[in-house]
Short mmCIF file of C-alpha atoms in Angstrom, two decimals:
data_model
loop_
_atom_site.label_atom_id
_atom_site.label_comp_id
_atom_site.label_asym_id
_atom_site.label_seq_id
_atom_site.Cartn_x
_atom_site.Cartn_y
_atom_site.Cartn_z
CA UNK A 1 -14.11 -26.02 43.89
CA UNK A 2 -16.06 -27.76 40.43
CA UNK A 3 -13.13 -29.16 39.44
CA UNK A 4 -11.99 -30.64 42.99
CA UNK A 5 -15.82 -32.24 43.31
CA UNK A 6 -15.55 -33.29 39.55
CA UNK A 7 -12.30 -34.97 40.27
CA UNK A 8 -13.50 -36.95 43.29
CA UNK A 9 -17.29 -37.58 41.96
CA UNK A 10 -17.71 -41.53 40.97
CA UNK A 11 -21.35 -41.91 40.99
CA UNK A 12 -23.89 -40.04 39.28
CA UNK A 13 -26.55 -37.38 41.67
CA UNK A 14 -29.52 -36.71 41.69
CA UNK A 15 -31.31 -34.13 43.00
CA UNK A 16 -35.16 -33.92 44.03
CA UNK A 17 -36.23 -29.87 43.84
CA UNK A 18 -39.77 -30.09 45.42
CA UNK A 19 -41.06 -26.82 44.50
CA UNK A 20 -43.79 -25.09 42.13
CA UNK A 21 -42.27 -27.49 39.06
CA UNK A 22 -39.48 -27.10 36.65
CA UNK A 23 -39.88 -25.56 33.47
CA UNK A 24 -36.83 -27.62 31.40
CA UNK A 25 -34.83 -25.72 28.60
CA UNK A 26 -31.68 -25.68 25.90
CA UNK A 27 -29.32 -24.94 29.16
CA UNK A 28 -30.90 -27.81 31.16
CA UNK A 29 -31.30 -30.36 28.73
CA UNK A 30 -30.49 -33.73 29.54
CA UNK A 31 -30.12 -32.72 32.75
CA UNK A 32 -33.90 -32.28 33.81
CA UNK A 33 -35.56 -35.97 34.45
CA UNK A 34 -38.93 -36.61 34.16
CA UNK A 35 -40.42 -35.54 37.13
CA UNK A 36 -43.93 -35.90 39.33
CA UNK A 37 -46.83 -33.98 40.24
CA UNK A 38 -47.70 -34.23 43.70
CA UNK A 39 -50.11 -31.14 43.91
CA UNK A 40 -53.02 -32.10 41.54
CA UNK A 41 -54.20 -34.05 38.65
CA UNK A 42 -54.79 -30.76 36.59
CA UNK A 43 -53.01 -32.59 33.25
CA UNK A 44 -50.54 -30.09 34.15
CA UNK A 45 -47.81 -32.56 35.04
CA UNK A 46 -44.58 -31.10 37.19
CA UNK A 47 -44.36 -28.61 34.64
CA UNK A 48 -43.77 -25.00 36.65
CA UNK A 49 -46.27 -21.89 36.38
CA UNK A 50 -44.81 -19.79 39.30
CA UNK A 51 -40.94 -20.16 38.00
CA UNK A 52 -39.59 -20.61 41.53
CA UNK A 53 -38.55 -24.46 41.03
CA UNK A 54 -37.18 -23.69 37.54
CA UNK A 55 -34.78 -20.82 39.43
CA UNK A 56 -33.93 -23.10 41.89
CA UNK A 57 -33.39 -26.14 39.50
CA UNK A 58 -31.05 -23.70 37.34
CA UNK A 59 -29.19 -22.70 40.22
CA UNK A 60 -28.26 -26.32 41.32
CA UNK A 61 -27.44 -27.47 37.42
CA UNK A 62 -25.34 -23.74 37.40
CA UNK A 63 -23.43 -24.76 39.95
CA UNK A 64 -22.78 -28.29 38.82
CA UNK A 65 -21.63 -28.19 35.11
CA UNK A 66 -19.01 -30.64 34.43
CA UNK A 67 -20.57 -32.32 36.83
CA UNK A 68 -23.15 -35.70 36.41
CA UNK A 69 -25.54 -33.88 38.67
CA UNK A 70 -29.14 -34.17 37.10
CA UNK A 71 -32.77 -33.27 38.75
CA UNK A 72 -35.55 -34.83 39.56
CA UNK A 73 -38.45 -32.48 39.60
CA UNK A 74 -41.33 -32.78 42.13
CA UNK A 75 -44.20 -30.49 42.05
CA UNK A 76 -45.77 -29.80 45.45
CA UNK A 77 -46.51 -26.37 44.84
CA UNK A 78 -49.30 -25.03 42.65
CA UNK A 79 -48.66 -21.20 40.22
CA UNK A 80 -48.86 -18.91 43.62
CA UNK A 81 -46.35 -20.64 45.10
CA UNK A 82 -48.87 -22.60 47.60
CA UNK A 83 -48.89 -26.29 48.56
CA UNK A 84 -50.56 -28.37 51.40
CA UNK A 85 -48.35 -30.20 53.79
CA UNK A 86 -50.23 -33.40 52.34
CA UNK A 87 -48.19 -32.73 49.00
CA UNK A 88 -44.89 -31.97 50.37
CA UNK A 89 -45.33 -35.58 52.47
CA UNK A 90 -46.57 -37.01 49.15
CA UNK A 91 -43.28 -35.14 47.13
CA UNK A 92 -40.58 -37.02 50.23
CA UNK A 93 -42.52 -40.20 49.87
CA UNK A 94 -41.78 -40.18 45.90
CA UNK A 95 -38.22 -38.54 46.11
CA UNK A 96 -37.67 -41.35 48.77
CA UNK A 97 -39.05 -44.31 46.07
CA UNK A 98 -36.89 -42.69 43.48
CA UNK A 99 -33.89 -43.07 45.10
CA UNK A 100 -32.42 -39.70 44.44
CA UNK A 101 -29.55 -38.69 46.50
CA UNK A 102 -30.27 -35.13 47.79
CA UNK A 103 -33.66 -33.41 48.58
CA UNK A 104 -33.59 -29.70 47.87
CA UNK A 105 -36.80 -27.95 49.35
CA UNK A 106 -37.18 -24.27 49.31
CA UNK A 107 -40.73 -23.71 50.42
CA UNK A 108 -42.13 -20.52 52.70
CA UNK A 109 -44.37 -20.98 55.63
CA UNK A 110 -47.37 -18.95 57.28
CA UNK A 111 -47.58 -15.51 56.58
CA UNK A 112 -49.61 -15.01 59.29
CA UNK A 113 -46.71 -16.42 61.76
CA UNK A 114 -46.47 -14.57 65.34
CA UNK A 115 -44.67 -16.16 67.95
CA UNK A 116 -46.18 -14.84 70.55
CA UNK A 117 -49.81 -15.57 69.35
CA UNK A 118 -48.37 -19.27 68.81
CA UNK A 119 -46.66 -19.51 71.89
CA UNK A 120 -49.86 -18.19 73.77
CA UNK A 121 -52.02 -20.74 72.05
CA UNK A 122 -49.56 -23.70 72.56
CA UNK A 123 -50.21 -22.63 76.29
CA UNK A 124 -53.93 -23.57 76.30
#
């Protein structure tokens, strides 16, 4: 299936992983772009302490070689894995301004989800 999409891919892609970061290495190199911090202004840049945005960064560029597929990393979540819904709106807004061509997102929700307490309370 690579070589069929590497065959009919003209234009370079770029993808947006907004995640806990991506930690770039020898595999990705050249392949990572610099990327944003949406979460805070810690100094720590998009840099990733929880590893979840690196595995999901390596996963898209493992599936891609051959293939002018690069990422753009956005940080949204911070080293537990946990983000506001501020910095995931902040993370589209910049993916959006950079013009990249896919948005990957792979973020959890509440883990104190019941739909039956939420459809009780939507009642009132």
């Amino acid at each position: 299936m690579s070589s069929w999409v590497a065959g009919q891919q003209t234009e370079p892609v770029t993808v947006a992983v907004l995640d806990s970061g991506v930690e770039p290495c020898n595999e990705t190199q050249g392949r990572i772009l610099e990327g944003l911090d949406m979460f805070d202004s810690s100094g720590n840049g998009w840099n990733d302490m929880a590893g979840h945005g690196t595995h999901v960064a390596g996963t898209i560029l493992d599936c891609t070689r051959g293939l002018d597929v690069s990422v753009f990393p956005v940080r949204v979540l911070d080293e537990s894995g946990r983000g506001a819904d501020s910095s995931v709106i902040q993370g589209l807004k910049a993916a959006i301004a950079n013009d990249v061509d896919v948005i990957n997102m792979s973020l959890g929700g509440r883990r104190d989800f019941s739909p039956q307490h939420d459809l009780k309370n939507a009642k009132d």
